[in-house]
CSV table of C-alpha atoms and ligand atoms in Angstrom, one decimal:
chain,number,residue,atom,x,y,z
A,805,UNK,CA,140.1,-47.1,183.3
A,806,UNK,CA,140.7,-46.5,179.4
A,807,UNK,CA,137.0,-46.1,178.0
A,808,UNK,CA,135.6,-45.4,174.6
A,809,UNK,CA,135.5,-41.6,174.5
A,810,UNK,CA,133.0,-39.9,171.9
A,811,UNK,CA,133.2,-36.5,170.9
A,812,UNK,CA,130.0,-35.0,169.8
A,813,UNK,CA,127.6,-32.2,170.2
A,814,UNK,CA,124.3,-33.7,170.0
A,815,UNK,CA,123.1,-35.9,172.7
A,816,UNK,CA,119.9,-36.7,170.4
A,817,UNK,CA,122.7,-38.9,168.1
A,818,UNK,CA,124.9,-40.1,171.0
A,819,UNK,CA,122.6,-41.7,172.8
A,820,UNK,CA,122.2,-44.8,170.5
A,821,UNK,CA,125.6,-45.1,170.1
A,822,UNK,CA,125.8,-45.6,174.3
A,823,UNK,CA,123.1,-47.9,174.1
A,824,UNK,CA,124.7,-49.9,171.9
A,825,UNK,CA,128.2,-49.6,173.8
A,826,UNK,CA,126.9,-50.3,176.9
A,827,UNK,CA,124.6,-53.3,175.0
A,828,UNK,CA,128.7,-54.8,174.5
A,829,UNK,CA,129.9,-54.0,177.5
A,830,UNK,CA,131.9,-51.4,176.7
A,831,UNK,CA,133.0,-48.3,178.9
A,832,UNK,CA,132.1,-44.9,177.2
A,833,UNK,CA,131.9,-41.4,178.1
A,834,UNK,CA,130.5,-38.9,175.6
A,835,UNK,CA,132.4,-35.5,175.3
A,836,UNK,CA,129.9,-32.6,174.8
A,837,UNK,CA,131.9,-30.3,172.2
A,838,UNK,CA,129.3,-27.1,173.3
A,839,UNK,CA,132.0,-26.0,175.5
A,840,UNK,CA,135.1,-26.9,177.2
A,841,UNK,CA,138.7,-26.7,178.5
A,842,UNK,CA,141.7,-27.2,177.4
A,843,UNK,CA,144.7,-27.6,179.4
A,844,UNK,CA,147.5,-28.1,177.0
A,845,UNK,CA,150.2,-29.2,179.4
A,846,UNK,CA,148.2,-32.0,180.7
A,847,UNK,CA,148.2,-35.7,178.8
A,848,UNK,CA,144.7,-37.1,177.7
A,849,UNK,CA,143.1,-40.1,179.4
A,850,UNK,CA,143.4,-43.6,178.0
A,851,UNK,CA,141.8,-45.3,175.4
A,852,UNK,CA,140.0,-44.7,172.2
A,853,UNK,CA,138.7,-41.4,170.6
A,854,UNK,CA,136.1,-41.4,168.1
A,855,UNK,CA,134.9,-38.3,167.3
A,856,UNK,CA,131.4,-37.6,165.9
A,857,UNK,CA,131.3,-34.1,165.2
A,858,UNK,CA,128.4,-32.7,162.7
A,859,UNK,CA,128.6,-30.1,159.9
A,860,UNK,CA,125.3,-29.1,161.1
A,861,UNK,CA,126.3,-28.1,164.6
A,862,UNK,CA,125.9,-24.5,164.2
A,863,UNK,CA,122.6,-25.4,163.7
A,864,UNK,CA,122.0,-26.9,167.1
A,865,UNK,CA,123.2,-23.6,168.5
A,866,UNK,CA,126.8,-25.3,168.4
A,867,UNK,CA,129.0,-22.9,166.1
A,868,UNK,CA,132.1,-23.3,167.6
A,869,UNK,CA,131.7,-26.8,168.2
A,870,UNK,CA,133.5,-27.8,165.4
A,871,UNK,CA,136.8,-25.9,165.6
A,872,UNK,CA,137.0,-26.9,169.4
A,873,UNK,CA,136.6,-30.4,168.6
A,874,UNK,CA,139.5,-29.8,166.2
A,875,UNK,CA,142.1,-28.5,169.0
A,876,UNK,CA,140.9,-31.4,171.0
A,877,UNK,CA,142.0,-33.7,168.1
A,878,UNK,CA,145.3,-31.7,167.3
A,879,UNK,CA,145.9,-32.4,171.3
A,880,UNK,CA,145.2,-36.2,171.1
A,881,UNK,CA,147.0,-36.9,168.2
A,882,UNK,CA,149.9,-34.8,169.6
A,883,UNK,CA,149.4,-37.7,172.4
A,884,UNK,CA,149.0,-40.3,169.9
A,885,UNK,CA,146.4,-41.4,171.5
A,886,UNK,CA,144.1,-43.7,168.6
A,887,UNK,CA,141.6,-41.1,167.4
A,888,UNK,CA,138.9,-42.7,165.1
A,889,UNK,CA,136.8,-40.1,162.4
A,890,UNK,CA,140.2,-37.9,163.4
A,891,UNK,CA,141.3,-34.3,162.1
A,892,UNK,CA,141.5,-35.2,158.4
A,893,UNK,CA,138.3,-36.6,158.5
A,894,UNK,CA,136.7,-33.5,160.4
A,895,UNK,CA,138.5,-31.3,157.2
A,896,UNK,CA,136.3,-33.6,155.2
A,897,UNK,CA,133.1,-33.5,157.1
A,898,UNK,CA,133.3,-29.8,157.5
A,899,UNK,CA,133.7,-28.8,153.8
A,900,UNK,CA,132.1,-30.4,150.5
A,901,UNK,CA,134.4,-29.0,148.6
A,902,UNK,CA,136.7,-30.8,150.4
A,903,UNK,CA,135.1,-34.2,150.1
A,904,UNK,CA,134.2,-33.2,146.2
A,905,UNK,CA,138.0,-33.1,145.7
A,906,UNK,CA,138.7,-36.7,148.1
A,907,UNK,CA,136.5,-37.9,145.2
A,908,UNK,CA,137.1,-36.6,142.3
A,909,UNK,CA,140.9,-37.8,143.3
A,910,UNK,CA,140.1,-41.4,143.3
A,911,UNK,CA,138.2,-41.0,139.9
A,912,UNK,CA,134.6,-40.6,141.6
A,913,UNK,CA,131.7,-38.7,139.1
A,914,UNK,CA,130.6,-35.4,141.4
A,915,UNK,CA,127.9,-33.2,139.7
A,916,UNK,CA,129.5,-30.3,138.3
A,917,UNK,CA,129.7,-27.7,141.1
A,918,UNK,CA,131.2,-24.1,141.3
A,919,UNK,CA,132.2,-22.7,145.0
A,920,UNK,CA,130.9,-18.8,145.5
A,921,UNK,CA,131.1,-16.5,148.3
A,922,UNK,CA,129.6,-13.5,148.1
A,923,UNK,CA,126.2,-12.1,146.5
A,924,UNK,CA,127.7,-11.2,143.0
A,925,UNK,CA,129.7,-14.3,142.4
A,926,UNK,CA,127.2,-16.4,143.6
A,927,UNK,CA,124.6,-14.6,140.8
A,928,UNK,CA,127.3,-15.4,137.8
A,929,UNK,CA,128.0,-18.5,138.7
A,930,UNK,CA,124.6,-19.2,138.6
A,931,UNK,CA,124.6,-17.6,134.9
A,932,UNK,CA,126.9,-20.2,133.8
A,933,UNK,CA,124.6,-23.2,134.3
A,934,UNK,CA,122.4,-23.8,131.2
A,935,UNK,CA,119.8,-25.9,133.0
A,936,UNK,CA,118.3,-26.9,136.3
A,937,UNK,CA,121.1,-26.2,139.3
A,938,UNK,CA,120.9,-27.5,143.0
A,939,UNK,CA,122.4,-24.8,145.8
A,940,UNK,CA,123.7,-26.5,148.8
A,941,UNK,CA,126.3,-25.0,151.6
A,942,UNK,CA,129.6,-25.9,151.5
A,943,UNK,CA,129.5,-27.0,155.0
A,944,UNK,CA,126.1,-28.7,156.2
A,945,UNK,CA,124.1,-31.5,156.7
A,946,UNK,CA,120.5,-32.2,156.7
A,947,UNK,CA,120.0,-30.7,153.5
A,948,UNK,CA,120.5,-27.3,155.1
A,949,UNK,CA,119.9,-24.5,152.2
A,950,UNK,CA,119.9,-27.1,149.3
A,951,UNK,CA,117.5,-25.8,146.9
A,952,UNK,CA,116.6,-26.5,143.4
A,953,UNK,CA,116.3,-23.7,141.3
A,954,UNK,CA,115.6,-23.0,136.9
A,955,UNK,CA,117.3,-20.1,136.4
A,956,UNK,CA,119.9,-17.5,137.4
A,957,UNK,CA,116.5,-15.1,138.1
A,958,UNK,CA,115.2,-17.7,140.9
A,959,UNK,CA,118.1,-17.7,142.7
A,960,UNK,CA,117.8,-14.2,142.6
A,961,UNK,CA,114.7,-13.8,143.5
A,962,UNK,CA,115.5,-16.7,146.8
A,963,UNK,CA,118.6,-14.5,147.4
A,964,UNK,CA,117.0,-11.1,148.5
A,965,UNK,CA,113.8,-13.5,150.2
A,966,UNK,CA,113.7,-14.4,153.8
A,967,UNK,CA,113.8,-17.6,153.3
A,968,UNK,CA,117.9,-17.6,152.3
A,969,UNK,CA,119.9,-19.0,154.9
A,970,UNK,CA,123.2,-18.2,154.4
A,971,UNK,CA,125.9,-20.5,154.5
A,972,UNK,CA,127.5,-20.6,157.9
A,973,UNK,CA,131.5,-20.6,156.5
A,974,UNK,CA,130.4,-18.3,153.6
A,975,UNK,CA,130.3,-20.5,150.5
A,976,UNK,CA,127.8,-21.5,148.7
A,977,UNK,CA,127.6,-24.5,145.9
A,978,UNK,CA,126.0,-23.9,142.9
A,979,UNK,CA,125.4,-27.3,141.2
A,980,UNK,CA,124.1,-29.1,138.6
A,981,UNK,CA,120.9,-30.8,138.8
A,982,UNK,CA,120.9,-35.2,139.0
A,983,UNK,CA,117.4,-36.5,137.6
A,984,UNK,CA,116.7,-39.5,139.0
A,985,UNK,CA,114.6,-41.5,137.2
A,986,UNK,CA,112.6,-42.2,140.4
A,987,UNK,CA,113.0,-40.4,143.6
A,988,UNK,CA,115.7,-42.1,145.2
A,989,UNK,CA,119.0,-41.6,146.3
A,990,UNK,CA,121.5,-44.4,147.9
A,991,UNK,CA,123.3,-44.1,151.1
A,992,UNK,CA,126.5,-46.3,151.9
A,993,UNK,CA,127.8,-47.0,154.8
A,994,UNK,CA,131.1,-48.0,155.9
A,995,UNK,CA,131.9,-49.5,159.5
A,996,UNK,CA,135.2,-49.8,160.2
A,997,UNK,CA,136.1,-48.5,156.9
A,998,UNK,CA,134.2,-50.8,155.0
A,999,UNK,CA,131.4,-51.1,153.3
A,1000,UNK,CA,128.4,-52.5,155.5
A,1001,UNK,CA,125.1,-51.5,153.5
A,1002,UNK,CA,123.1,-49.4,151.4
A,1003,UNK,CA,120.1,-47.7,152.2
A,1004,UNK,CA,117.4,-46.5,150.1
A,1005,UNK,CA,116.2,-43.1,150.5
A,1006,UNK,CA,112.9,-41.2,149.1
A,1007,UNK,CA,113.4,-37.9,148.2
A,1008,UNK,CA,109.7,-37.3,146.6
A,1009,UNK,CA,108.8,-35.1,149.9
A,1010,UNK,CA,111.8,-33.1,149.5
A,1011,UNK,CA,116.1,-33.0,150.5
A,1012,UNK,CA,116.1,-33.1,154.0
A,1013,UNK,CA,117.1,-36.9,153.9
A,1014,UNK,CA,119.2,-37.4,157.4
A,1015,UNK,CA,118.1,-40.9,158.7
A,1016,UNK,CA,118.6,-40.5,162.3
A,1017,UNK,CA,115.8,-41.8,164.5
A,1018,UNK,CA,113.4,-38.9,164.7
A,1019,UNK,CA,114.2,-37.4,161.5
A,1020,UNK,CA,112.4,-39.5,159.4
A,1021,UNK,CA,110.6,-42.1,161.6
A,1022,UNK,CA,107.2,-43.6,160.3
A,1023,UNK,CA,107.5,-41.6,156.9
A,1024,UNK,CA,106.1,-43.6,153.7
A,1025,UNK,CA,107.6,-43.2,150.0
A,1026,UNK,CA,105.1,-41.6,147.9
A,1027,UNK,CA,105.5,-43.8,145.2
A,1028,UNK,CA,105.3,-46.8,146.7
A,1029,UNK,CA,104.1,-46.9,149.8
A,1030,UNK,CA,107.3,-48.3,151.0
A,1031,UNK,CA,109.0,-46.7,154.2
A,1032,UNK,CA,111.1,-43.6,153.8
A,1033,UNK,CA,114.0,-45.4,154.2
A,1034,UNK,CA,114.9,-48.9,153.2
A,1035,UNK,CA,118.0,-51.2,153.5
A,1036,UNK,CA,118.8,-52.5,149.4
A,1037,UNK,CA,120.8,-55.5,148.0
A,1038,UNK,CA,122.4,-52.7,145.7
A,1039,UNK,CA,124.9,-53.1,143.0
A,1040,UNK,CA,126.9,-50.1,142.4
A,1041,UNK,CA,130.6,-49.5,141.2
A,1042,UNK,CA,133.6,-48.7,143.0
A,1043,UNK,CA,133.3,-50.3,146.4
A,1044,UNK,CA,137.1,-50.9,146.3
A,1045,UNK,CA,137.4,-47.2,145.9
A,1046,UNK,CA,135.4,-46.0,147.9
A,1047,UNK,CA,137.0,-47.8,150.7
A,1048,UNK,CA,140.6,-46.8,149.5
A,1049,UNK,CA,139.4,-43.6,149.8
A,1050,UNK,CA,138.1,-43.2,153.4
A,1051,UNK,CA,141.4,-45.3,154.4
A,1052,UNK,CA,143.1,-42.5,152.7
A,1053,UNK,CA,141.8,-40.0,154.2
A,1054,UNK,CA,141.9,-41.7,158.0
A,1055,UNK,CA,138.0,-42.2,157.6
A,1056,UNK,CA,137.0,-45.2,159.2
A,1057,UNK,CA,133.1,-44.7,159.9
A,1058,UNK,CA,131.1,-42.7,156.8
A,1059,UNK,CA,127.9,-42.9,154.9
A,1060,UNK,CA,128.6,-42.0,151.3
A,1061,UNK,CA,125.1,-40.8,149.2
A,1062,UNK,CA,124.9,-41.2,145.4
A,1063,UNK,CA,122.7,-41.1,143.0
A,1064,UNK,CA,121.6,-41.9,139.4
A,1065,UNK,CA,120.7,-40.2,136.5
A,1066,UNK,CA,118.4,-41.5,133.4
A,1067,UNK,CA,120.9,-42.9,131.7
A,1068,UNK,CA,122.4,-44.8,134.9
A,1069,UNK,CA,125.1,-42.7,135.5
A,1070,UNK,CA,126.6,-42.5,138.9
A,1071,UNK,CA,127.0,-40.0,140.7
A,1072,UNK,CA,128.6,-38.8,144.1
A,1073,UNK,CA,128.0,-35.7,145.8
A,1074,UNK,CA,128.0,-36.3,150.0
A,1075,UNK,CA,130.2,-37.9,152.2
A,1076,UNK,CA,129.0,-37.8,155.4
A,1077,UNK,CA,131.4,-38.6,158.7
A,1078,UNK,CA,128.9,-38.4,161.2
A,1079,UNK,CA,126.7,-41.3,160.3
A,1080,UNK,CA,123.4,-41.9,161.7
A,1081,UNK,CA,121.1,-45.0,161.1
A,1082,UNK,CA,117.8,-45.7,160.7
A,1083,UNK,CA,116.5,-48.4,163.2
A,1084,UNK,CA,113.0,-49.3,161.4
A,1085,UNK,CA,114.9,-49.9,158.0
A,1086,UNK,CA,117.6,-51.9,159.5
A,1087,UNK,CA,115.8,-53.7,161.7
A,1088,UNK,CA,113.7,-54.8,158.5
A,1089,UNK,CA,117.3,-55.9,157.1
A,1090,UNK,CA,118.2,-57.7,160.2
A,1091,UNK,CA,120.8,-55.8,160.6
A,1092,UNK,CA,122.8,-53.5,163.0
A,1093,UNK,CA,125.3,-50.7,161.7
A,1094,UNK,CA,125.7,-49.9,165.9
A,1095,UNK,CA,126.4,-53.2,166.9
A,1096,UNK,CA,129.2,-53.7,163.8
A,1097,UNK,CA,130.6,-50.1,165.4
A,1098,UNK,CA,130.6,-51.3,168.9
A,1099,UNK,CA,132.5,-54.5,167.9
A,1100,UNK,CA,134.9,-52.2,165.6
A,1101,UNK,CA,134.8,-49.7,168.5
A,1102,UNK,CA,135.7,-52.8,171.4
A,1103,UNK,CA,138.2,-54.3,169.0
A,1104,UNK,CA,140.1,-50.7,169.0
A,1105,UNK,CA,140.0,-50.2,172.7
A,1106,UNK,CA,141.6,-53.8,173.1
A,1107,UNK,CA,144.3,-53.1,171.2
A,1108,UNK,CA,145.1,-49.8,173.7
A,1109,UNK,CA,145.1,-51.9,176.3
A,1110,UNK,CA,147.3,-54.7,175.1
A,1111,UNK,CA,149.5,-53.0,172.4
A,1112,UNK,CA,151.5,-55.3,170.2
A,1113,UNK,CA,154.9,-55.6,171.5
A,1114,UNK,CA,157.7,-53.3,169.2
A,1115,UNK,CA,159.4,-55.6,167.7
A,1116,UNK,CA,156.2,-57.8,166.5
B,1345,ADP,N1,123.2,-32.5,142.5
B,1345,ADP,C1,122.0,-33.0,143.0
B,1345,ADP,N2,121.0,-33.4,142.1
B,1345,ADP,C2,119.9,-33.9,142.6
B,1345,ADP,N3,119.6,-34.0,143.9
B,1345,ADP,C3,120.5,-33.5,144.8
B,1345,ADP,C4,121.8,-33.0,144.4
B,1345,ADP,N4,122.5,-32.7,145.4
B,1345,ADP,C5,121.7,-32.9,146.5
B,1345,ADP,N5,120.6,-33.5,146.1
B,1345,ADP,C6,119.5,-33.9,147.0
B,1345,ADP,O1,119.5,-33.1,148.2
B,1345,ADP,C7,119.8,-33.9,149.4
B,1345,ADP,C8,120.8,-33.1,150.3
B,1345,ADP,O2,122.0,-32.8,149.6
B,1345,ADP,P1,123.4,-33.2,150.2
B,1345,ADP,O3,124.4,-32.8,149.2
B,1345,ADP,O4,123.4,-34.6,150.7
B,1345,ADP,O5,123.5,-32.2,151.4
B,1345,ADP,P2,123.5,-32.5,153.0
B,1345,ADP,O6,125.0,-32.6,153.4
B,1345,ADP,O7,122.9,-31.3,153.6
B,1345,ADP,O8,122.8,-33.8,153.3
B,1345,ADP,C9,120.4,-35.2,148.8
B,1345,ADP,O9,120.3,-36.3,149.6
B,1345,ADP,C10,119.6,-35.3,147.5
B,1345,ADP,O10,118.3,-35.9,147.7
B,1346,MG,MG1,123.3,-35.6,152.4
């Protein structure tokens, strides 16, 4: 029987996702990316692949999780088998410099950044910025290592501390500071490559900002007693684009962050493939970024089963 077949490495995340498939009615089976085999010569299953895979796997003990999951996907797309959140989106999701560059192509503001691997050039980059600078590794999620430092000294000083993580692929991101008037930042997400809705997020208790279920659940913003995370009726530019964008890069499911400075600019600096929502804040909205997936998800698998005829 062709199924919905997710590839992930965190059962914490998939298991909303299967609710919400088996909610619809819809056959799934995750694929644990931890470990696995491979047998070249034989031809994948039936139906639909969407793969989930996280930046932050290595930090779930999952290191190799990642480039695994990409021979699976060179594998299934050798098949042609319909692969959602395929290989280019896993370049994209694995490297911000990466996603810095997706935007920056289709005329998006990033804050200005500068890549560095190793100690020294990580300390002159840092030189180079005249005020307030954010470090953040290249590949991550969960605000893993981001940092906001005043001066080349600092980083210094957080360099030769325990408290450095180094970053798991070896660069490090030097970048300039966004101050938001208040201490927000807005998440987008995009179901089925397009936009769905934005969420609010407070960043007065600090960057770790992933909205998964049990990352954030019951927090309150400081300023306004509001939850940590709340869905917005939220103008902001470029929805076209940022849609053209994902479809360019074979994204279909992605929450986008951004954020403003005190003069209103926009800014762009995280595109994240594997999405996760938060239930409290969109069950305040009256609204369900699962369910839209599972439809998107269902509506894919139908259309293995019955392709359209060749000459249609
Ligand atoms: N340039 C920046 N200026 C101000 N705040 C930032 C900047 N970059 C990141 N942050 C804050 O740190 C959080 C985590 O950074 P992000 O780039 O999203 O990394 P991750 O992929 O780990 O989520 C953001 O959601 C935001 O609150
Ligand atoms: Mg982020």
């Amino acid at each position: 029987m062709s199924k919905i077949h997710v590839l992930h490495e965190n059962d914490e995340w998939f298991a909303p996702l299967a609710g919400a498939l088996r909610a619809a009615n819809l056959p799934c089976e995750g694929w644990h990316m931890a470990e696995g085999r491979l047998d070249l010569q034989e031809t994948p299953p039936g139906g639909v692949f969407f793969s989930r895979m996280s930046a932050s796997a290595h930090t779930r003990g999952h290191t190799h999780s990642p480039d695994y999951t990409a021979a699976v996907l060179a594998w299934l797309e050798r098949h042609r088998r319909r692969v959602i959140n395929g290989s280019t989106a896993l370049r994209l999701e694995m490297s911000k410099v990466a996603q810095y560059m997706a935007l920056e192509e289709f005329g998006f503001l990033v804050p200005h950044t500068v890549a560095a691997c190793g100690r020294g050039r990580i300390l002159a980059a840092a030189k180079t910025f005249s005020g307030p600078f954010i470090i953040k590794h290249n590949r991550s999620g969960k605000g893993l290592g981001v940092r906001l430092f005043q001066s080349a000294a600092a980083l210094q000083a957080h360099l030769d501390s325990d408290e450095y993580t180094p970053p798991v692929d070896g660069i490090l991101l030097l970048q300039a500071y966004i101050q938001a008037p208040q201490p927000f930042i807005t998440r987008l997400e995009f179901v089925a490559g397009r936009f769905l809705y934005a969420l609010r997020a407070d960043t007065s208790n600090g960057f770790a900002l992933c909205p998964a279920d049990g990352c954030g659940i019951g927090e309150r913003c400081a300023l306004d007693g509001q939850a940590k995370f709340v869905i917005v009726e939220e103008a902001f530019p470029g929805r076209e684009r940022y849609e053209a964008m994902l479809k360019a890069h074979d994204v279909s499911v992605a929450g986008i962050e951004i954020i403003r400075d005190t003069r209103g600019t926009v800014y762009t600096y995280d595109i994240n493939i594997n999405t996760n929502y938060n239930s409290a804040a969109e069950a305040e909205a009256g609204i369900s970024a699962l369910s839209a997936l599972a439809v998107f998800l269902g509506g894919e698998l139908k259309k293995t089963r019955c392709p359209r005829p060749n000459n249609s």
